mmCIF file of C-alpha atoms and ligand atoms in Angstrom:
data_model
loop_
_atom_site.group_PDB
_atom_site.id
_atom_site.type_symbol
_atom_site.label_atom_id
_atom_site.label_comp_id
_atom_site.label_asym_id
_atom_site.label_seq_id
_atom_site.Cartn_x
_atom_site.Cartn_y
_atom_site.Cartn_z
ATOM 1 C CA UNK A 208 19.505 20.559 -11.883
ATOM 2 C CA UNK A 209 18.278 21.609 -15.493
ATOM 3 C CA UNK A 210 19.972 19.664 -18.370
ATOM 4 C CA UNK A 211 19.071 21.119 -22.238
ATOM 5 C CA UNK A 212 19.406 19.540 -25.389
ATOM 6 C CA UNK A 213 19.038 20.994 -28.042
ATOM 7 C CA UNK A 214 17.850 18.963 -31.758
ATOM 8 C CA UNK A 215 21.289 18.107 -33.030
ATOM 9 C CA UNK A 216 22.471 16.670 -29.465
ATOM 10 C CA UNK A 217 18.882 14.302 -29.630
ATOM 11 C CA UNK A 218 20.509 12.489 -32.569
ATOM 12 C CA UNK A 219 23.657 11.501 -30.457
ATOM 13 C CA UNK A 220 21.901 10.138 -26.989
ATOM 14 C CA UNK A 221 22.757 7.123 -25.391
ATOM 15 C CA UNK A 222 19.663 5.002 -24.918
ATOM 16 C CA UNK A 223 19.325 5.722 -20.973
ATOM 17 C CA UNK A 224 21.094 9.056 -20.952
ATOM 18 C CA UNK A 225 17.341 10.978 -20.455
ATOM 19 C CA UNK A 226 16.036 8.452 -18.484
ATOM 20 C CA UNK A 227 18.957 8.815 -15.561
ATOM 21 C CA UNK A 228 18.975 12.240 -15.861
ATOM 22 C CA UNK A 229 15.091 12.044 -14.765
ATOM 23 C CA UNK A 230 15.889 9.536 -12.334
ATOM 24 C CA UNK A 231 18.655 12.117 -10.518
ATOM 25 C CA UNK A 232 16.236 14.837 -10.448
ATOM 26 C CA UNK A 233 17.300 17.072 -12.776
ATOM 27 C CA UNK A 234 14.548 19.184 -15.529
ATOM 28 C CA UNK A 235 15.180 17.904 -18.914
ATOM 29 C CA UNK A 236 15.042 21.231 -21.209
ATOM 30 C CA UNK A 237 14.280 20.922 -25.073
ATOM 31 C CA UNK A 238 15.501 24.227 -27.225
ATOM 32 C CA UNK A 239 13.716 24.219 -29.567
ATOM 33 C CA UNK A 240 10.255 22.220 -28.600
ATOM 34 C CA UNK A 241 11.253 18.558 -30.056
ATOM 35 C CA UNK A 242 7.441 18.029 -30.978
ATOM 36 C CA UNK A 243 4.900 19.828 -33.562
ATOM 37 C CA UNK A 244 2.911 23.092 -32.234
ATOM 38 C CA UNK A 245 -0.467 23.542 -33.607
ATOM 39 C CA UNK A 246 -1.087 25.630 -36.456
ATOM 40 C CA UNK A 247 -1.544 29.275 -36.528
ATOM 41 C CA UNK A 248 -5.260 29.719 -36.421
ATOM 42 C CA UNK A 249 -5.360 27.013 -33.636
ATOM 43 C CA UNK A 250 -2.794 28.957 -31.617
ATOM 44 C CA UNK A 251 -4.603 32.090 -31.974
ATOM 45 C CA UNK A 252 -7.544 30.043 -30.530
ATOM 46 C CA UNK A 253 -5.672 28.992 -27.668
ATOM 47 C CA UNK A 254 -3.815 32.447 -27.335
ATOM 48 C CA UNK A 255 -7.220 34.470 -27.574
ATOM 49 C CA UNK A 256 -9.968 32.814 -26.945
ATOM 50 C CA UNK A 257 -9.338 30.243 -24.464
ATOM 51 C CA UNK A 258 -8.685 32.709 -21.207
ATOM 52 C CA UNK A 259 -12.277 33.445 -21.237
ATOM 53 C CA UNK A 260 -13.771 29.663 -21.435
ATOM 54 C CA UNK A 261 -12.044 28.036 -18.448
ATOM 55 C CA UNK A 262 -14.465 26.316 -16.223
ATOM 56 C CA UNK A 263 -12.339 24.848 -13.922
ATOM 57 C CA UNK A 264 -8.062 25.259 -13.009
ATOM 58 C CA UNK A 265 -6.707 23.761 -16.400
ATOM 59 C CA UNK A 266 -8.493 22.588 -19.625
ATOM 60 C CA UNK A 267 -7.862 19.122 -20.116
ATOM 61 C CA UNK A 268 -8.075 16.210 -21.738
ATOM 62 C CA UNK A 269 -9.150 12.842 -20.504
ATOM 63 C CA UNK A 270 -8.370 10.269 -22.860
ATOM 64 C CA UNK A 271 -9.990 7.239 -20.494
ATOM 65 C CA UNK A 272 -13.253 9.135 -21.301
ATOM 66 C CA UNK A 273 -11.911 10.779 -24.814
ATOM 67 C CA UNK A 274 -13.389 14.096 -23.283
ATOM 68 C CA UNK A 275 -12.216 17.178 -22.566
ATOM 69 C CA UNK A 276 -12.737 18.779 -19.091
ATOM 70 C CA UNK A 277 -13.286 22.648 -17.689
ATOM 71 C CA UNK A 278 -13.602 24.042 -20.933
ATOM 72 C CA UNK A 279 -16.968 26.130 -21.481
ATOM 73 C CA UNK A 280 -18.124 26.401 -25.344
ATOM 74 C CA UNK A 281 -19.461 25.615 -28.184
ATOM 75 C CA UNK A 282 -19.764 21.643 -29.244
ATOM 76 C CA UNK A 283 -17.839 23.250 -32.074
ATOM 77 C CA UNK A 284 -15.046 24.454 -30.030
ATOM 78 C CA UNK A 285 -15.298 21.702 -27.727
ATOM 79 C CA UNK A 286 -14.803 19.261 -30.800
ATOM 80 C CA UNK A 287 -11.712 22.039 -31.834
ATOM 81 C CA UNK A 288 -9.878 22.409 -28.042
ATOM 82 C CA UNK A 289 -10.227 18.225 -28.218
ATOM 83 C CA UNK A 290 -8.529 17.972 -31.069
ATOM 84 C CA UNK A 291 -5.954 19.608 -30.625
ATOM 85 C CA UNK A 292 -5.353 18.451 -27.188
ATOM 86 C CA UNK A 293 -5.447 14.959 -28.376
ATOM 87 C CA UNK A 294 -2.753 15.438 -31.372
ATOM 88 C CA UNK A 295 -0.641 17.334 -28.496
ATOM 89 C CA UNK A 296 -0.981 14.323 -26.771
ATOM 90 C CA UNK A 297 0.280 11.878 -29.843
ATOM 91 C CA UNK A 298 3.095 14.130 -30.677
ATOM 92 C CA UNK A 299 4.614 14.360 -26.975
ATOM 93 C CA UNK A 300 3.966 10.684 -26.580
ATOM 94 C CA UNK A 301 5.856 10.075 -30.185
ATOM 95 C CA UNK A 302 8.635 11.822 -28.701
ATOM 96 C CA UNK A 303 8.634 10.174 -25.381
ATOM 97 C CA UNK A 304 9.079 6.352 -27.113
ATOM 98 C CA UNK A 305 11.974 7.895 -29.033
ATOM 99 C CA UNK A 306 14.070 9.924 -25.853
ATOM 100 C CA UNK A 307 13.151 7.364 -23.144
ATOM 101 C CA UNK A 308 11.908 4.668 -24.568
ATOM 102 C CA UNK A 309 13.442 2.409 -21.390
ATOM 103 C CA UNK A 310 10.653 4.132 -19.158
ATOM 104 C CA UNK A 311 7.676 3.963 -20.933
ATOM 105 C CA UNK A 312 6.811 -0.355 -21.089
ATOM 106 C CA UNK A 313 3.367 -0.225 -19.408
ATOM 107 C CA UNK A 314 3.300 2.996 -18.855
ATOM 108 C CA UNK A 315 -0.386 5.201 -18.399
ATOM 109 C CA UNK A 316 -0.839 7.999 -20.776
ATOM 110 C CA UNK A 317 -2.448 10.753 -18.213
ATOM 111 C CA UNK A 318 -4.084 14.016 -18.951
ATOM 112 C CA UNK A 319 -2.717 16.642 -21.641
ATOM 113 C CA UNK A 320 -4.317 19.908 -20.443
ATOM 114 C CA UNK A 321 -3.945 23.677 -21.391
ATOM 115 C CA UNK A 322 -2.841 26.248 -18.841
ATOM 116 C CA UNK A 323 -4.725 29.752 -20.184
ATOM 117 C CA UNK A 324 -4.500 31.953 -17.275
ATOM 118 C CA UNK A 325 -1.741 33.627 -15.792
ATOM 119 C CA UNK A 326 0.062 32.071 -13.268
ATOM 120 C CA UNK A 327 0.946 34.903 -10.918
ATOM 121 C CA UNK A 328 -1.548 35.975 -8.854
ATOM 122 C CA UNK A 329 -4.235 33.547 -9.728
ATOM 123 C CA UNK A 330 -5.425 33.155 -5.451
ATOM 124 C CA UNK A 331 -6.233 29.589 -5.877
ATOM 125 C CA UNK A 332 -6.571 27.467 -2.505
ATOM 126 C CA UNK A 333 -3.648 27.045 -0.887
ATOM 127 C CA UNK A 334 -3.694 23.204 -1.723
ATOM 128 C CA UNK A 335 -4.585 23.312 -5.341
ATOM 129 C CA UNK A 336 -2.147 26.246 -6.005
ATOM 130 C CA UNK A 337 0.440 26.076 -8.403
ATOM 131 C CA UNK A 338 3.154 29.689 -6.572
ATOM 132 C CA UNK A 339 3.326 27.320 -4.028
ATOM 133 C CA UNK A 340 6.683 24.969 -4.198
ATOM 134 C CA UNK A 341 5.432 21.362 -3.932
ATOM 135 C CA UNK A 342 5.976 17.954 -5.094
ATOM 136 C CA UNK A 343 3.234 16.220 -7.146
ATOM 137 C CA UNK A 344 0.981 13.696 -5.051
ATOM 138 C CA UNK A 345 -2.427 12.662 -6.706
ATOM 139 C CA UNK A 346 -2.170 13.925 -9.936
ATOM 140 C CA UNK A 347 -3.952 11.266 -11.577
ATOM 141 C CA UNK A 348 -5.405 9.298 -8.956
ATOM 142 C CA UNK A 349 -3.207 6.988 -6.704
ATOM 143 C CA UNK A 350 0.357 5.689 -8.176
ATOM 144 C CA UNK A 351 1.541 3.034 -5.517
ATOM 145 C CA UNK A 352 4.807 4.268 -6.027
ATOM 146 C CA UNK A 353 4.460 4.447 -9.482
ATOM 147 C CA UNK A 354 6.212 7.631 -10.740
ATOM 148 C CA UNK A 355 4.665 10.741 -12.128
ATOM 149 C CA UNK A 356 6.119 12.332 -15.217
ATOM 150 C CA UNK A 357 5.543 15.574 -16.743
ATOM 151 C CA UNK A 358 6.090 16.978 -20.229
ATOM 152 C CA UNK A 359 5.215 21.036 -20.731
ATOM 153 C CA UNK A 360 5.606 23.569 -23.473
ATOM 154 C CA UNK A 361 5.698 27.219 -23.415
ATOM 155 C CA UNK A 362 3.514 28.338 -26.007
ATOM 156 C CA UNK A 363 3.515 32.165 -24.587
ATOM 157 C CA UNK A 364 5.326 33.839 -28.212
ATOM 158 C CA UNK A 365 7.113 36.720 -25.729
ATOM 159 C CA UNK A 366 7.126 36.080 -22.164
ATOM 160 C CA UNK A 367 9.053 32.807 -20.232
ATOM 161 C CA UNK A 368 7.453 30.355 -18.064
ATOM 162 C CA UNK A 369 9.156 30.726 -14.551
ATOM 163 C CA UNK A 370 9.900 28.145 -12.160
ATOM 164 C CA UNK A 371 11.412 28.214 -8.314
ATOM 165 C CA UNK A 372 12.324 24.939 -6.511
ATOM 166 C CA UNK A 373 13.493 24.102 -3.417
ATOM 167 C CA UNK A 374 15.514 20.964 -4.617
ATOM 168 C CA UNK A 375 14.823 16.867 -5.075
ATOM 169 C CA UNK A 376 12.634 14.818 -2.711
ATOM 170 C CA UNK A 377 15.856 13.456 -0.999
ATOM 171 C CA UNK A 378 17.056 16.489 -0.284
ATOM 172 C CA UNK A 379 13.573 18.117 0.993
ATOM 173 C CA UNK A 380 12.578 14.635 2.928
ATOM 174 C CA UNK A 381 15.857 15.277 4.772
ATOM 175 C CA UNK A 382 15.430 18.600 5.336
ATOM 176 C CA UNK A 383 11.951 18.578 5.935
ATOM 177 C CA UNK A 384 10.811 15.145 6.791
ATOM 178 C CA UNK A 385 10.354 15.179 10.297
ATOM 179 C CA UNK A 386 8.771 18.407 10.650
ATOM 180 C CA UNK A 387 6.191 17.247 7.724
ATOM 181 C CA UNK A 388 6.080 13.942 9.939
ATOM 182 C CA UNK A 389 7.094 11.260 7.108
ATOM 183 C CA UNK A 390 10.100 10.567 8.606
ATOM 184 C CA UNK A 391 11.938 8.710 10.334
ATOM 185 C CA UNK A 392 11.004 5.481 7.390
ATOM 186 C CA UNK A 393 8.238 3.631 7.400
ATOM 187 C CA UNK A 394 7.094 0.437 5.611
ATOM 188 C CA UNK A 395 3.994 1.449 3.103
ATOM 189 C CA UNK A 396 2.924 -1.858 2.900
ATOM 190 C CA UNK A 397 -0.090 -2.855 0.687
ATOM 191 C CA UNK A 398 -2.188 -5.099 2.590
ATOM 192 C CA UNK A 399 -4.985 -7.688 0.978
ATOM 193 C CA UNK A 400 -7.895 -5.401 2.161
ATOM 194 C CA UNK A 401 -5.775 -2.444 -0.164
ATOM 195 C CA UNK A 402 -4.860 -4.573 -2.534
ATOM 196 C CA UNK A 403 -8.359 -6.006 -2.597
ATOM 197 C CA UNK A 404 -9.630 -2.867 -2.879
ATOM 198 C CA UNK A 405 -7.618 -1.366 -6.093
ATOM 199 C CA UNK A 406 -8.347 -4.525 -7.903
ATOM 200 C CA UNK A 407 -12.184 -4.000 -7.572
ATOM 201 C CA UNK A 408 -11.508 -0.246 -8.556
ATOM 202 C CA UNK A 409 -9.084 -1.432 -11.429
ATOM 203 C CA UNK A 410 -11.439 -3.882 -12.873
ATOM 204 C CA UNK A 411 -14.752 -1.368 -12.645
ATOM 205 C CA UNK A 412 -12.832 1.720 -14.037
ATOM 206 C CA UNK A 413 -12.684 -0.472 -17.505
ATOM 207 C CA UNK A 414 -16.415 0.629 -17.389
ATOM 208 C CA UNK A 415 -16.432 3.380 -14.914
ATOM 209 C CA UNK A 416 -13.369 5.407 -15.810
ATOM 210 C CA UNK A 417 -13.604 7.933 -13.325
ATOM 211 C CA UNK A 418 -13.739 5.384 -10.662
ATOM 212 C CA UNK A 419 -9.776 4.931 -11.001
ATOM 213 C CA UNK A 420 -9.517 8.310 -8.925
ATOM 214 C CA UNK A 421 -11.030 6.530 -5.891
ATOM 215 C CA UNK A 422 -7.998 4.565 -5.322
ATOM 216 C CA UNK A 423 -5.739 5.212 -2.764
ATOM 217 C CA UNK A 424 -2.723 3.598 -0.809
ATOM 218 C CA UNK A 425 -0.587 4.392 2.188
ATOM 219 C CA UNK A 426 2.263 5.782 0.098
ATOM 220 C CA UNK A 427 -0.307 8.355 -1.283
ATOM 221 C CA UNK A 428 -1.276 9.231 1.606
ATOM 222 C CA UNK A 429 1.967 9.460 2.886
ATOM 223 C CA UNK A 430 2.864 11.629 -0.362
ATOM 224 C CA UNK A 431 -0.690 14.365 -0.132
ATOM 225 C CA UNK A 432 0.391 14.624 3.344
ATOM 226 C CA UNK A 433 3.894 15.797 2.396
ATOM 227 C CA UNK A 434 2.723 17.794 -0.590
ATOM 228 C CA UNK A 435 0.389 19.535 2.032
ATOM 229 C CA UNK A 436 2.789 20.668 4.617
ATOM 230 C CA UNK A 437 4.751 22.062 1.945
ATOM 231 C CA UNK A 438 2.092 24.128 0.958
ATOM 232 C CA UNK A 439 0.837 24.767 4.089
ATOM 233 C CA UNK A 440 4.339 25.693 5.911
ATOM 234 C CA UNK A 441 4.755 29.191 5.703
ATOM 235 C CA UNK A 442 8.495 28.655 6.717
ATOM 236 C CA UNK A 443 9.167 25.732 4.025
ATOM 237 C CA UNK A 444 8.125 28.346 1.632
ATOM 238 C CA UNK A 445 10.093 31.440 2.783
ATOM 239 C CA UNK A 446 13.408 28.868 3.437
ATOM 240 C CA UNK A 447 16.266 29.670 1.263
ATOM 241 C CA UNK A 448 17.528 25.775 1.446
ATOM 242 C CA UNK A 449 17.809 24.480 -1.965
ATOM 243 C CA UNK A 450 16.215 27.628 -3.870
ATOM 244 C CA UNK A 451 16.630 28.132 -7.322
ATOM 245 C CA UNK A 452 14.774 29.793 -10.014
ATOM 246 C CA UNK A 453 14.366 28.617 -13.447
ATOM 247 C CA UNK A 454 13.129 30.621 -16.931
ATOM 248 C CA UNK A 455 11.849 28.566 -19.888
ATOM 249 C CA UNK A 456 12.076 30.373 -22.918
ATOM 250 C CA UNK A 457 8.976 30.901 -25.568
ATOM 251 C CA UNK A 458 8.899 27.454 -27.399
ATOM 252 C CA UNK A 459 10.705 25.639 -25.499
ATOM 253 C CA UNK A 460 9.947 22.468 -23.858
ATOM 254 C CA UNK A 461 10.861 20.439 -20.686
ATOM 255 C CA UNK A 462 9.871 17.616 -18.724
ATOM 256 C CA UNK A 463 10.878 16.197 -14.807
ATOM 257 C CA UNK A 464 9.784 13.438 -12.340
ATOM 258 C CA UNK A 465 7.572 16.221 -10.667
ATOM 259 C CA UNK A 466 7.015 13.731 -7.498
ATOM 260 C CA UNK A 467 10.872 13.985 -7.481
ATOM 261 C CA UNK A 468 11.703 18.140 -8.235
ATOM 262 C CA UNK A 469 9.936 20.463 -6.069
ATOM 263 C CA UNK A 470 8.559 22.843 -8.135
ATOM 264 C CA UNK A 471 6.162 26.077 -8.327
ATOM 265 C CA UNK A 472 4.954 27.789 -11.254
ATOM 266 C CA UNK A 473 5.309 31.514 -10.037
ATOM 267 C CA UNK A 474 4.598 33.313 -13.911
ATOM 268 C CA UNK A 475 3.812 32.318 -17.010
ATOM 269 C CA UNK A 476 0.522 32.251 -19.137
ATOM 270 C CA UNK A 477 -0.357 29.282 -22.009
ATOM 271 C CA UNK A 478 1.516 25.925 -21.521
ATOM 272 C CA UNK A 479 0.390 22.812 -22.521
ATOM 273 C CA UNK A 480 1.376 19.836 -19.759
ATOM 274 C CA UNK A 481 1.656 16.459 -20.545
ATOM 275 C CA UNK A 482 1.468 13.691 -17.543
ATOM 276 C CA UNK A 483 2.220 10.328 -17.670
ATOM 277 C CA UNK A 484 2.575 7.511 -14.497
ATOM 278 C CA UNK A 485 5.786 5.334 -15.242
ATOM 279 C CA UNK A 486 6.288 2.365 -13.545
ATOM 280 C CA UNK A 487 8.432 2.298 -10.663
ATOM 281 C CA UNK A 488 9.466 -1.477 -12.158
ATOM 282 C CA UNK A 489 11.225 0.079 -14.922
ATOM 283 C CA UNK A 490 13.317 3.168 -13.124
ATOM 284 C CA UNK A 491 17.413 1.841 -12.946
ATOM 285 C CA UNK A 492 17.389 4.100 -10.048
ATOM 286 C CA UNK A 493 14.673 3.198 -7.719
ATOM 287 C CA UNK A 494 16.248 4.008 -4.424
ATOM 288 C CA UNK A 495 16.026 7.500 -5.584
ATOM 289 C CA UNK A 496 12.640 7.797 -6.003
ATOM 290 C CA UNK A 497 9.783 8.599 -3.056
ATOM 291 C CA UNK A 498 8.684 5.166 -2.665
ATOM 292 C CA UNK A 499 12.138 3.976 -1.549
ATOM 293 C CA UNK A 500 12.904 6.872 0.623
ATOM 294 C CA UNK A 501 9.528 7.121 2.257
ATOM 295 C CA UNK A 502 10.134 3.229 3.522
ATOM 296 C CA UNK A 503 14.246 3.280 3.612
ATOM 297 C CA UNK A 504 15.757 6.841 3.893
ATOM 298 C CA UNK A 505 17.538 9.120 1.791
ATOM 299 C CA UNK A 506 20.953 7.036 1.514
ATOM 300 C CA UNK A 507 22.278 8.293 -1.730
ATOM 301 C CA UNK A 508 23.525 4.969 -2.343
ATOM 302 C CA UNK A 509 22.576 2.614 -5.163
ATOM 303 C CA UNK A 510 22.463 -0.319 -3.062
ATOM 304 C CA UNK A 511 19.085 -0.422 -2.133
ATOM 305 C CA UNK A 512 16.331 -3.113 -2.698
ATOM 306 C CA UNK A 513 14.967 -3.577 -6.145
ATOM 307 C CA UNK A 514 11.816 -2.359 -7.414
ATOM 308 C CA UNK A 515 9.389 -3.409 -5.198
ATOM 309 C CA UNK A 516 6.892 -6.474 -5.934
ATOM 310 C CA UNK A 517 4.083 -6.022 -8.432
ATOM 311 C CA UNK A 518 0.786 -5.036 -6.026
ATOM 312 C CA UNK A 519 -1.404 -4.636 -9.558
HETATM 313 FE FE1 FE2 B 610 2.940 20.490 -9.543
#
């Protein structure tokens, strides 16, 4: 499930060789961090400073509003935490058009937050936690299928970020699809009311950004549900089925389809995480991802419809 590469292996890839390995489910490692940390002083910022100015789960940045969110400060540090956030942003997004640049046409450039507080232990609500294995539904709003990618870096200098998972969507939707009640398939058709709807909410968040995170759609509400039960199911959590535990190193860097790899943070303290929505239009793969198996099943095969009509 976890692929690395390390700098010299970047030079070498095959234009779709990161792209499929996203598409299977596996976590794309980078040892060293393929992208520019901030400078010292700024790192002893984040390091030192930052624990005690959170205001809400993460700090992050919204670039739709070019403001940065549950940070407490100064307008100094405000104007500091931004800016760094932002060239974190450019650097990872850089990097993306280089590694998989097959993904990214029309692509939305998400929130790049900071993660100050230690993960272990933190007693959030069940549903916003991050111990709890899960796969990502809503993390910027509604994706209609479109598929949510994540980029993060360790930035701890001694102590690894550490991950458990209980395997890919297929293999959980099989597993655990019925008892979550998303299966058997279902068609998550779009009517004109929905479609209606998003294209008043598309057109008014031009003006209105934070209007985008009214939308909806019945594959995300087929996807909260399942990322719900998974959190809420004592007995999906304890299960042994598909567990594995990952360690990423100081510095290091590593990104998955995190609607696609279940995944819990259970320690770690000072990551930066990247999230961008690619379009299901330009996956090779798409009977792998949620959409397809939500409506079709998990059949493994690569014979499935293509990606599905346009709906924005
Ligand atoms: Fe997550």
């Amino acid at each position: 499930m976890l692929t690395t590469y390390t700098t010299q292996q970047l030079g070498t890839l095959a234009p779709h060789a990161i792209s499929d390995e996203l598409e299977r489910g596996h976590i794309v490692v980078f040892d060293p961090c393929p992208v520019p940390l901030p400078k010292s002083e700024d790192m002893r910022f984040l390091l030192e400073e930052l624990p005690g100015r959170l205001k809400l789960k993460n700090i992050s940045y919204h670039r739709e509003s070019d403001r940065v969110y549950g940070f407490r400060g100064t307008t100094q540090e405000t104007a500091r935490i931004t800016q760094i956030l932002k060239e974190h942003s450019r650097h990872v997004q850089e990097f993306l058009h280089q590694v998989i640049s097959p993904l990214i046409p029309g692509w939305v450039v998400a929130t790049c937050s900071f993660r100050p507080i230690e993960e272990q232990g933190r007693n959030l609500p069940a549903h916003a936690s991050n111990e709890l294995v899960h796969i990502d539904a809503g993390a910027y709003g509604a994706t209609h299928g479109d598929r949510i990618l994540r980029f993060f870096v360790n930035i701890n200098p001694g102590r690894d970020r550490v991950w458990i998972t209980k395997g890919t969507f297929p293999e959980i939707y099989a597993c655990w699809g019925e008892a979550a009640g998303v299966a058997p398939p279902k068609l998550l058709t779009e009517g004109p009311l929905q479609r209606l709807y998003t294209g008043v909410l598309q057109g008014l968040s031009k003006f209105i950004p934070p209007v985008q995170f009214m939308d909806s759609s019945p594959y995300d509400r087929t996807m909260r549900h399942f990322h719900n039960f998974m959190k809420d199911s004592s007995v999906f959590q304890q299960s042994l089925e598909g567990h594995q535990e990952f360690r990423f190193k100081p510095y290091t860097a590593w990104m998955a389809f995190t609607d696609m790899v279940s995944h819990a943070c259970i320690s770690g303290q000072f990551a930066f995480v990247s999230t961008f929505i690619i379009p299901l239009r330009n996956c090779r793969y798409p009977e792998l991802s949620p959409f397809y198996i939500l409506q079709y099943g998990p059949s493994g095969r690569m014979t499935m419809p293509g990606p599905r009509p346009a709906t924005k």
